[in-house]
Amino acid sequence: MSDTSKVSKADAAKGQQSTVAPADDPTAASIAVVDPRLLVREEGFKGYWTEFTRKVKGGELGSLPVVIGLIIIWTIFQLQNDRFLSADNLSNISYYLSATGMLAIGLVFVLLLGEIDLSVGSVSGLASTLFAVFVVEHGVNPWLSLVLAVITGIAVGALHGWFFAKIGVPAFVVTLAGFLGWNGLMLWLLGSSGTINIPSDSGPVHLLGQNSFFMDQAIIGAYLLAGLGVVLTLVGNFGEQRRRKAAGVPFRPTSEILVRVGALAVASFVTAAVLNDSAGVTNSLVIFLAALVIVDFVLRRTTYGRKVFAVGGGIEAARRAGINVPMIRITVFAISGGFAAIGGMFFAGQTASATLSAGGGNTLMLAIAAAVIGGTSLFGGRGSVWSALLGMLVIQSIQTGLDLLNMNQSIQYMITGGVLLGAVVIDSVSRKSQKAAGRG
């Protein structure tokens, strides 16, 4: 028997096929060597269960903890008050999570770098105040005012990123300074009254109120949106399958794609049916979900997104790979500022005003908590923008549930704090498990 050459573990881990043949027999048939973990799907349900248990043991928990937590939270509140899962209450949850959720989307980018942005609450308040000042006091077109407010948020975020990336000021310090400074500017603009009421029929405010794009056709619109989401997901999955087949790399089988899309279809149409029993799908929720889809595409499917993950995974390695680290940092903070400004417009739409409390209180903490609770790591390099949705579902469910039970706000803070701590503990334990399994 002749000896065979060894296949490197790295090739196997990547799922690449390599060949080995007897050294003294060049005519021997080659043998394809594939990572065994990629073959478990061929075993049917047992294979998927094997893969699932392997991931859990290795600390690859994904969104599992937050989904389980959300089920537990909903079950507890429903047992305490049977109105919790009513159409009206779920509609309120879906509406009010969008404003803070927008802030959380921007924070996901910053957290992927392993940094923090403490200024998003103040930036959101400043944006809504600038919008009110432009429209009410200077008569500027509402849509132009919206653009100017968002551009201001982007510029403020870029300024924070410049101090951090170019001057070397820690992100914690520069954004803390921004938190104080932009809040002060907002108070100065609001003046002694502390409030500027915005006409409810002015463009963006009307759009982001509790209204629907579809108006009288809200019921049809909800199902159209659900169907559109399912179709786009199906097309995207089959497109990815085709590309991976052409590249000769492992791909999801058609049966798995159909099961995944089927589960999404059930969830989407059930959600549409529930919301239709109340106010339908509001504009703010549609815009929030559209933002999630677009940003998810940017992070997972573009070169820029891969660079963000690379910088968060290791600055020195990213620099040696030719990535312009300062530019990535500046743009990430600019994105955070932009989404903070958009979130501020959502707040203005909910109240039809700019007030001293805009972006204040616990807004910042809730936005950070949403991103972390949803699964984005505080240590950088791991996360998804869908964390903003999952995290806000948890937080808004807790707030709404406790309101139904007439609990004091102090109880809300304590419970939310406990959930946040639990999420960080899970993240830390998960990272240790991955390192122990050789994947950290």
Short mmCIF file of C-alpha atoms in Angstrom, two decimals:
data_model
loop_
_atom_site.label_atom_id
_atom_site.label_comp_id
_atom_site.label_asym_id
_atom_site.label_seq_id
_atom_site.Cartn_x
_atom_site.Cartn_y
_atom_site.Cartn_z
CA MET A 1 0.00 0.00 0.00
CA SER A 2 1.29 3.43 -0.82
CA ASP A 3 1.03 6.34 1.52
CA THR A 4 -1.45 9.10 0.77
CA SER A 5 -0.76 12.77 1.17
CA LYS A 6 -2.56 14.50 4.00
CA VAL A 7 -5.25 17.10 3.45
CA SER A 8 -4.90 20.24 5.49
CA LYS A 9 -7.55 20.89 8.11
CA ALA A 10 -7.92 24.42 6.81
CA ASP A 11 -9.13 23.18 3.42
CA ALA A 12 -11.57 20.82 5.07
CA ALA A 13 -12.91 23.54 7.36
CA LYS A 14 -13.60 25.75 4.39
CA GLY A 15 -15.62 23.02 2.79
CA GLN A 16 -13.36 22.96 -0.25
CA GLN A 17 -12.80 19.79 -2.22
CA SER A 18 -9.23 18.59 -2.52
CA THR A 19 -7.77 15.43 -3.93
CA VAL A 20 -5.32 12.88 -2.58
CA ALA A 21 -3.66 10.09 -4.55
CA PRO A 22 -0.94 7.53 -3.98
CA ALA A 23 2.47 9.15 -4.40
CA ASP A 24 3.84 6.32 -6.56
CA ASP A 25 0.72 5.85 -8.70
CA PRO A 26 -0.16 8.97 -10.69
CA THR A 27 -3.01 7.14 -12.41
CA ALA A 28 -4.85 6.44 -9.18
CA ALA A 29 -8.32 7.92 -8.91
CA SER A 30 -8.55 11.10 -6.91
CA ILE A 31 -10.64 11.15 -3.76
CA ALA A 32 -12.80 14.17 -2.88
CA VAL A 33 -12.36 15.30 0.70
CA VAL A 34 -15.13 17.49 2.11
CA ASP A 35 -15.74 18.83 5.60
CA PRO A 36 -18.01 16.21 7.25
CA ARG A 37 -20.09 19.01 8.79
CA LEU A 38 -21.29 19.92 5.29
CA LEU A 39 -22.68 16.42 4.74
CA VAL A 40 -24.96 16.20 7.77
CA ARG A 41 -27.86 17.64 5.77
CA GLU A 42 -27.88 14.49 3.66
CA GLU A 43 -28.98 12.55 6.75
CA GLY A 44 -32.33 14.34 6.85
CA PHE A 45 -33.73 15.55 10.18
CA LYS A 46 -31.05 13.70 12.12
CA GLY A 47 -28.35 15.55 10.21
CA TYR A 48 -29.90 18.95 10.90
CA TRP A 49 -30.24 18.11 14.58
CA THR A 50 -26.58 17.04 14.68
CA GLU A 51 -25.54 20.31 13.08
CA PHE A 52 -27.76 22.30 15.48
CA THR A 53 -26.34 20.62 18.60
CA ARG A 54 -22.79 21.10 17.31
CA LYS A 55 -23.40 24.84 16.87
CA VAL A 56 -24.95 25.21 20.32
CA LYS A 57 -22.10 23.34 22.01
CA GLY A 58 -19.62 25.47 20.09
CA GLY A 59 -21.25 28.72 21.23
CA GLU A 60 -22.79 29.55 17.84
CA LEU A 61 -26.17 30.53 19.31
CA GLY A 62 -27.24 33.14 16.77
CA SER A 63 -30.70 34.55 17.51
CA LEU A 64 -31.79 31.51 19.51
CA PRO A 65 -31.54 33.10 23.01
CA VAL A 66 -33.52 36.22 22.09
CA VAL A 67 -36.23 34.21 20.31
CA ILE A 68 -36.63 31.95 23.34
CA GLY A 69 -36.62 35.01 25.60
CA LEU A 70 -39.30 36.70 23.49
CA ILE A 71 -41.53 33.61 23.68
CA ILE A 72 -41.14 33.50 27.46
CA ILE A 73 -41.89 37.23 27.82
CA TRP A 74 -45.01 37.02 25.66
CA THR A 75 -46.23 33.92 27.50
CA ILE A 76 -45.81 35.50 30.94
CA PHE A 77 -47.56 38.76 30.02
CA GLN A 78 -50.39 36.95 28.24
CA LEU A 79 -51.00 34.83 31.34
CA GLN A 80 -51.06 37.99 33.46
CA ASN A 81 -53.27 40.00 31.07
CA ASP A 82 -55.15 38.43 28.18
CA ARG A 83 -55.06 41.73 26.27
CA PHE A 84 -51.30 41.52 25.73
CA LEU A 85 -51.49 39.46 22.52
CA SER A 86 -54.54 41.35 21.25
CA ALA A 87 -54.34 42.93 17.82
CA ASP A 88 -54.42 46.48 19.23
CA ASN A 89 -51.58 45.87 21.66
CA LEU A 90 -49.36 44.11 19.11
CA SER A 91 -50.06 46.95 16.68
CA ASN A 92 -48.88 49.47 19.29
CA ILE A 93 -45.71 47.43 19.88
CA SER A 94 -44.96 47.35 16.14
CA TYR A 95 -45.54 51.11 15.82
CA TYR A 96 -43.57 52.42 18.78
CA LEU A 97 -40.51 50.18 18.33
CA SER A 98 -39.56 51.81 15.02
CA ALA A 99 -38.17 55.13 16.34
CA THR A 100 -35.70 53.69 18.83
CA GLY A 101 -35.14 50.82 16.40
CA MET A 102 -33.73 53.29 13.86
CA LEU A 103 -31.16 54.42 16.42
CA ALA A 104 -30.34 50.78 17.11
CA ILE A 105 -29.62 50.12 13.40
CA GLY A 106 -26.93 52.78 13.39
CA LEU A 107 -25.52 51.50 16.67
CA VAL A 108 -25.14 48.00 15.19
CA PHE A 109 -22.52 49.41 12.79
CA VAL A 110 -20.60 51.00 15.66
CA LEU A 111 -20.83 47.89 17.84
CA LEU A 112 -19.49 45.76 14.98
CA LEU A 113 -16.29 47.79 15.33
CA GLY A 114 -16.23 47.05 19.04
CA GLU A 115 -16.91 50.72 19.82
CA ILE A 116 -19.80 52.72 21.29
CA ASP A 117 -21.71 55.86 20.32
CA LEU A 118 -23.24 57.69 23.30
CA SER A 119 -24.44 60.63 21.23
CA VAL A 120 -27.29 59.05 19.23
CA GLY A 121 -30.01 60.20 21.64
CA SER A 122 -28.88 63.82 21.54
CA VAL A 123 -28.35 63.71 17.76
CA SER A 124 -31.90 62.39 17.26
CA GLY A 125 -33.27 65.20 19.46
CA LEU A 126 -31.18 67.80 17.61
CA ALA A 127 -32.44 66.54 14.23
CA SER A 128 -36.09 66.75 15.23
CA THR A 129 -35.51 70.24 16.67
CA LEU A 130 -33.76 71.47 13.54
CA PHE A 131 -36.64 70.14 11.45
CA ALA A 132 -39.15 71.99 13.64
CA VAL A 133 -37.15 75.23 13.53
CA PHE A 134 -36.81 75.09 9.72
CA VAL A 135 -40.49 74.33 9.12
CA VAL A 136 -42.21 76.38 11.83
CA GLU A 137 -39.93 79.37 12.33
CA HIS A 138 -38.42 79.77 8.86
CA GLY A 139 -41.09 78.32 6.59
CA VAL A 140 -38.74 75.91 4.82
CA ASN A 141 -40.30 73.10 2.79
CA PRO A 142 -40.86 70.10 5.13
CA TRP A 143 -39.15 67.59 2.83
CA LEU A 144 -36.13 69.85 2.36
CA SER A 145 -36.07 70.30 6.14
CA LEU A 146 -36.04 66.53 6.53
CA VAL A 147 -33.06 66.22 4.18
CA LEU A 148 -31.18 68.98 6.01
CA ALA A 149 -31.85 67.35 9.39
CA VAL A 150 -30.56 63.95 8.21
CA ILE A 151 -27.50 65.52 6.57
CA THR A 152 -26.79 67.27 9.88
CA GLY A 153 -26.92 63.93 11.67
CA ILE A 154 -24.52 62.39 9.15
CA ALA A 155 -22.12 65.34 9.47
CA VAL A 156 -22.20 65.17 13.27
CA GLY A 157 -21.48 61.43 13.19
CA ALA A 158 -18.64 61.92 10.71
CA LEU A 159 -17.17 64.59 13.00
CA HIS A 160 -17.20 62.15 15.92
CA GLY A 161 -15.59 59.51 13.70
CA TRP A 162 -12.88 61.95 12.58
CA PHE A 163 -11.88 62.76 16.16
CA PHE A 164 -11.82 59.04 16.91
CA ALA A 165 -10.07 57.78 13.77
CA LYS A 166 -7.69 60.65 13.00
CA ILE A 167 -6.98 62.33 16.35
CA GLY A 168 -7.15 59.20 18.47
CA VAL A 169 -9.76 60.38 20.99
CA PRO A 170 -11.52 57.31 22.43
CA ALA A 171 -14.99 56.85 20.95
CA PHE A 172 -16.48 56.77 24.45
CA VAL A 173 -15.08 60.22 25.23
CA VAL A 174 -15.83 61.96 21.93
CA THR A 175 -19.41 60.67 21.78
CA LEU A 176 -19.97 61.50 25.44
CA ALA A 177 -18.88 65.05 24.62
CA GLY A 178 -21.31 64.96 21.70
CA PHE A 179 -24.07 63.69 23.97
CA LEU A 180 -23.64 66.77 26.17
CA GLY A 181 -22.85 69.33 23.48
CA TRP A 182 -25.61 68.48 20.98
CA ASN A 183 -28.13 68.22 23.79
CA GLY A 184 -27.13 71.75 24.84
CA LEU A 185 -27.55 73.01 21.27
CA MET A 186 -31.00 71.41 21.10
CA LEU A 187 -32.06 73.16 24.31
CA TRP A 188 -30.78 76.50 22.98
CA LEU A 189 -32.73 76.10 19.73
CA LEU A 190 -35.94 75.20 21.56
CA GLY A 191 -35.71 78.37 23.63
CA SER A 192 -37.57 79.14 26.83
CA SER A 193 -40.77 77.35 25.80
CA GLY A 194 -38.95 74.03 25.45
CA THR A 195 -41.39 72.86 22.78
CA ILE A 196 -42.07 73.55 19.12
CA ASN A 197 -45.32 72.11 17.84
CA ILE A 198 -45.18 70.87 14.25
CA PRO A 199 -48.28 70.88 12.03
CA SER A 200 -49.47 67.29 11.84
CA ASP A 201 -50.14 67.58 8.12
CA SER A 202 -46.59 68.65 7.25
CA GLY A 203 -45.03 66.01 4.97
CA PRO A 204 -42.73 63.78 7.05
CA VAL A 205 -44.70 64.25 10.28
CA HIS A 206 -47.89 63.07 8.62
CA LEU A 207 -46.01 60.22 6.96
CA LEU A 208 -44.50 58.99 10.22
CA GLY A 209 -47.64 59.34 12.29
CA GLN A 210 -49.86 56.35 12.92
CA ASN A 211 -50.87 56.23 9.27
CA SER A 212 -50.52 53.68 6.47
CA PHE A 213 -49.23 54.05 2.92
CA PHE A 214 -52.29 52.16 1.78
CA MET A 215 -54.87 54.28 3.61
CA ASP A 216 -58.26 52.65 2.90
CA GLN A 217 -56.50 49.65 1.35
CA ALA A 218 -54.46 48.90 4.49
CA ILE A 219 -55.69 45.30 4.66
CA ILE A 220 -54.69 44.53 1.08
CA GLY A 221 -51.42 46.38 1.60
CA ALA A 222 -50.43 44.29 4.61
CA TYR A 223 -50.81 41.06 2.64
CA LEU A 224 -49.05 42.57 -0.38
CA LEU A 225 -46.08 43.46 1.83
CA ALA A 226 -46.02 39.97 3.33
CA GLY A 227 -46.17 38.42 -0.13
CA LEU A 228 -43.46 40.74 -1.46
CA GLY A 229 -41.15 39.82 1.41
CA VAL A 230 -41.68 36.10 0.82
CA VAL A 231 -41.11 36.36 -2.94
CA LEU A 232 -37.94 38.45 -2.55
CA THR A 233 -36.59 35.98 0.01
CA LEU A 234 -37.34 33.05 -2.28
CA VAL A 235 -35.69 34.72 -5.27
CA GLY A 236 -32.67 35.71 -3.17
CA ASN A 237 -32.18 32.20 -1.79
CA PHE A 238 -32.43 30.53 -5.18
CA GLY A 239 -30.11 33.14 -6.64
CA GLU A 240 -27.54 32.40 -3.95
CA GLN A 241 -27.96 28.66 -4.53
CA ARG A 242 -27.32 29.11 -8.26
CA ARG A 243 -24.21 31.22 -7.68
CA ARG A 244 -22.77 28.75 -5.20
CA LYS A 245 -23.45 25.84 -7.56
CA ALA A 246 -21.66 27.67 -10.35
CA ALA A 247 -18.71 28.38 -8.06
CA GLY A 248 -18.51 24.73 -6.99
CA VAL A 249 -19.00 25.42 -3.28
CA PRO A 250 -21.55 23.92 -0.85
CA PHE A 251 -25.09 25.28 -1.15
CA ARG A 252 -28.44 24.94 0.59
CA PRO A 253 -30.61 22.19 -0.89
CA THR A 254 -33.92 23.22 -2.44
CA SER A 255 -35.89 21.43 0.29
CA GLU A 256 -34.22 23.52 2.99
CA ILE A 257 -34.89 26.74 1.10
CA LEU A 258 -38.56 25.86 0.73
CA VAL A 259 -38.89 25.04 4.44
CA ARG A 260 -37.21 28.32 5.45
CA VAL A 261 -39.31 30.42 3.07
CA GLY A 262 -42.44 28.54 4.12
CA ALA A 263 -41.77 29.39 7.77
CA LEU A 264 -41.24 33.04 6.81
CA ALA A 265 -44.48 33.02 4.82
CA VAL A 266 -46.45 31.70 7.79
CA ALA A 267 -44.93 34.29 10.14
CA SER A 268 -45.44 37.15 7.65
CA PHE A 269 -49.06 36.42 6.81
CA VAL A 270 -50.01 35.74 10.43
CA THR A 271 -48.43 39.09 11.41
CA ALA A 272 -50.30 40.84 8.57
CA ALA A 273 -53.58 39.25 9.68
CA VAL A 274 -53.07 40.30 13.30
CA LEU A 275 -52.12 43.90 12.40
CA ASN A 276 -55.08 44.11 10.02
CA ASP A 277 -57.39 43.46 12.96
CA SER A 278 -56.18 46.78 14.35
CA ALA A 279 -54.64 49.75 12.51
CA GLY A 280 -52.90 47.79 9.77
CA VAL A 281 -49.22 48.14 8.90
CA THR A 282 -48.11 51.71 9.69
CA ASN A 283 -45.76 53.71 7.47
CA SER A 284 -43.11 53.85 10.18
CA LEU A 285 -43.00 50.05 10.47
CA VAL A 286 -42.75 49.65 6.68
CA ILE A 287 -39.88 52.17 6.49
CA PHE A 288 -38.13 50.52 9.45
CA LEU A 289 -38.35 47.06 7.86
CA ALA A 290 -37.19 48.45 4.50
CA ALA A 291 -34.19 50.03 6.23
CA LEU A 292 -33.36 46.67 7.84
CA VAL A 293 -33.44 44.89 4.48
CA ILE A 294 -31.28 47.51 2.75
CA VAL A 295 -28.70 47.72 5.54
CA ASP A 296 -28.58 43.93 5.87
CA PHE A 297 -27.75 43.74 2.16
CA VAL A 298 -25.01 46.35 2.57
CA LEU A 299 -23.41 44.51 5.48
CA ARG A 300 -23.62 40.98 4.09
CA ARG A 301 -23.38 41.45 0.33
CA THR A 302 -21.05 44.38 -0.32
CA THR A 303 -17.33 44.98 -0.05
CA TYR A 304 -17.96 47.80 2.40
CA GLY A 305 -19.88 45.50 4.74
CA ARG A 306 -17.12 42.92 4.68
CA LYS A 307 -14.63 45.65 5.54
CA VAL A 308 -16.72 46.69 8.55
CA PHE A 309 -16.69 43.11 9.86
CA ALA A 310 -12.96 42.83 9.12
CA VAL A 311 -12.10 45.97 11.10
CA GLY A 312 -14.28 44.78 13.98
CA GLY A 313 -12.62 41.36 13.91
CA GLY A 314 -9.07 42.71 14.08
CA ILE A 315 -7.74 46.18 13.28
CA GLU A 316 -4.17 45.13 12.53
CA ALA A 317 -5.24 42.27 10.28
CA ALA A 318 -7.63 44.60 8.45
CA ARG A 319 -4.89 47.18 7.99
CA ARG A 320 -2.50 44.58 6.58
CA ALA A 321 -5.22 43.46 4.20
CA GLY A 322 -5.19 46.95 2.71
CA ILE A 323 -8.37 48.26 4.32
CA ASN A 324 -8.49 52.00 5.01
CA VAL A 325 -9.34 51.64 8.70
CA PRO A 326 -9.75 55.39 9.48
CA MET A 327 -12.20 55.80 6.60
CA ILE A 328 -14.26 52.79 7.72
CA ARG A 329 -14.41 54.22 11.23
CA ILE A 330 -15.47 57.67 10.05
CA THR A 331 -18.17 56.33 7.74
CA VAL A 332 -19.52 53.98 10.40
CA PHE A 333 -20.01 56.85 12.84
CA ALA A 334 -21.54 58.92 10.02
CA ILE A 335 -24.03 56.10 9.41
CA SER A 336 -24.81 56.01 13.13
CA GLY A 337 -25.45 59.77 13.13
CA GLY A 338 -27.64 59.51 10.04
CA PHE A 339 -29.84 56.81 11.51
CA ALA A 340 -30.03 58.76 14.78
CA ALA A 341 -31.39 61.73 12.82
CA ILE A 342 -33.92 59.53 11.03
CA GLY A 343 -34.96 58.10 14.40
CA GLY A 344 -35.44 61.67 15.63
CA MET A 345 -37.84 62.29 12.76
CA PHE A 346 -39.77 59.18 13.80
CA PHE A 347 -40.09 60.62 17.33
CA ALA A 348 -41.29 63.92 15.85
CA GLY A 349 -43.88 62.03 13.80
CA GLN A 350 -45.18 60.25 16.90
CA THR A 351 -45.66 63.46 18.91
CA ALA A 352 -45.99 66.10 16.14
CA SER A 353 -43.52 68.23 18.09
CA ALA A 354 -39.92 68.80 19.09
CA THR A 355 -39.52 68.86 22.88
CA LEU A 356 -36.90 68.94 25.61
CA SER A 357 -37.43 65.21 26.09
CA ALA A 358 -36.69 64.39 22.42
CA GLY A 359 -33.92 61.80 22.42
CA GLY A 360 -33.55 62.15 26.17
CA GLY A 361 -34.44 59.98 29.11
CA ASN A 362 -33.58 56.35 28.51
CA THR A 363 -33.63 56.55 24.68
CA LEU A 364 -29.87 56.03 24.34
CA MET A 365 -29.78 53.13 26.76
CA LEU A 366 -32.74 51.43 25.12
CA ALA A 367 -31.16 51.76 21.66
CA ILE A 368 -27.90 50.21 22.86
CA ALA A 369 -29.79 47.53 24.77
CA ALA A 370 -31.84 46.67 21.68
CA ALA A 371 -28.76 46.04 19.55
CA VAL A 372 -27.04 43.97 22.24
CA ILE A 373 -30.11 42.02 23.37
CA GLY A 374 -30.84 41.24 19.73
CA GLY A 375 -27.49 39.50 19.37
CA THR A 376 -24.86 42.05 18.29
CA SER A 377 -21.68 41.52 20.27
CA LEU A 378 -20.23 44.31 22.40
CA PHE A 379 -16.79 42.94 21.56
CA GLY A 380 -17.05 43.66 17.85
CA GLY A 381 -16.94 41.60 14.68
CA ARG A 382 -20.20 39.72 15.17
CA GLY A 383 -23.81 40.74 14.76
CA SER A 384 -26.62 41.60 12.38
CA VAL A 385 -28.89 44.57 11.78
CA TRP A 386 -31.84 42.27 12.50
CA SER A 387 -30.64 42.58 16.10
CA ALA A 388 -32.33 45.99 16.10
CA LEU A 389 -35.70 44.39 15.34
CA LEU A 390 -35.38 41.46 17.74
CA GLY A 391 -34.00 43.60 20.55
CA MET A 392 -36.70 46.25 20.15
CA LEU A 393 -39.39 43.55 20.13
CA VAL A 394 -38.09 42.38 23.51
CA ILE A 395 -37.79 45.88 24.99
CA GLN A 396 -41.10 47.22 23.65
CA SER A 397 -42.87 44.04 24.74
CA ILE A 398 -41.54 44.48 28.28
CA GLN A 399 -42.58 48.15 28.38
CA THR A 400 -46.03 47.53 26.95
CA GLY A 401 -46.63 44.48 29.13
CA LEU A 402 -45.70 46.28 32.30
CA ASP A 403 -47.88 49.23 31.30
CA LEU A 404 -50.83 46.84 30.96
CA LEU A 405 -50.07 45.57 34.46
CA ASN A 406 -49.80 49.17 35.77
CA MET A 407 -46.25 48.58 36.92
CA ASN A 408 -44.06 51.51 37.91
CA GLN A 409 -41.44 52.69 35.40
CA SER A 410 -38.73 51.78 37.90
CA ILE A 411 -39.73 48.11 37.46
CA GLN A 412 -39.35 48.52 33.68
CA TYR A 413 -35.81 49.82 34.11
CA MET A 414 -34.82 46.99 36.42
CA ILE A 415 -36.24 44.27 34.19
CA THR A 416 -34.74 45.78 31.02
CA GLY A 417 -31.39 46.08 32.80
CA GLY A 418 -31.57 42.44 33.83
CA VAL A 419 -32.37 41.34 30.28
CA LEU A 420 -29.45 43.42 28.95
CA LEU A 421 -27.07 41.87 31.49
CA GLY A 422 -28.32 38.42 30.53
CA ALA A 423 -27.66 39.13 26.84
CA VAL A 424 -24.08 40.26 27.53
CA VAL A 425 -23.45 37.22 29.75
CA ILE A 426 -24.71 34.93 26.97
CA ASP A 427 -22.45 36.73 24.48
CA SER A 428 -19.41 36.35 26.76
CA VAL A 429 -20.09 32.66 27.44
CA SER A 430 -20.67 32.09 23.72
CA ARG A 431 -17.31 33.61 22.85
CA LYS A 432 -15.55 31.45 25.42
CA SER A 433 -17.27 28.36 24.03
CA GLN A 434 -16.19 29.25 20.50
CA LYS A 435 -12.60 29.71 21.61
CA ALA A 436 -12.67 26.38 23.44
CA ALA A 437 -14.00 24.76 20.27
CA GLY A 438 -11.27 26.39 18.21
CA ARG A 439 -13.55 28.79 16.36
CA GLY A 440 -13.12 31.95 18.42
#
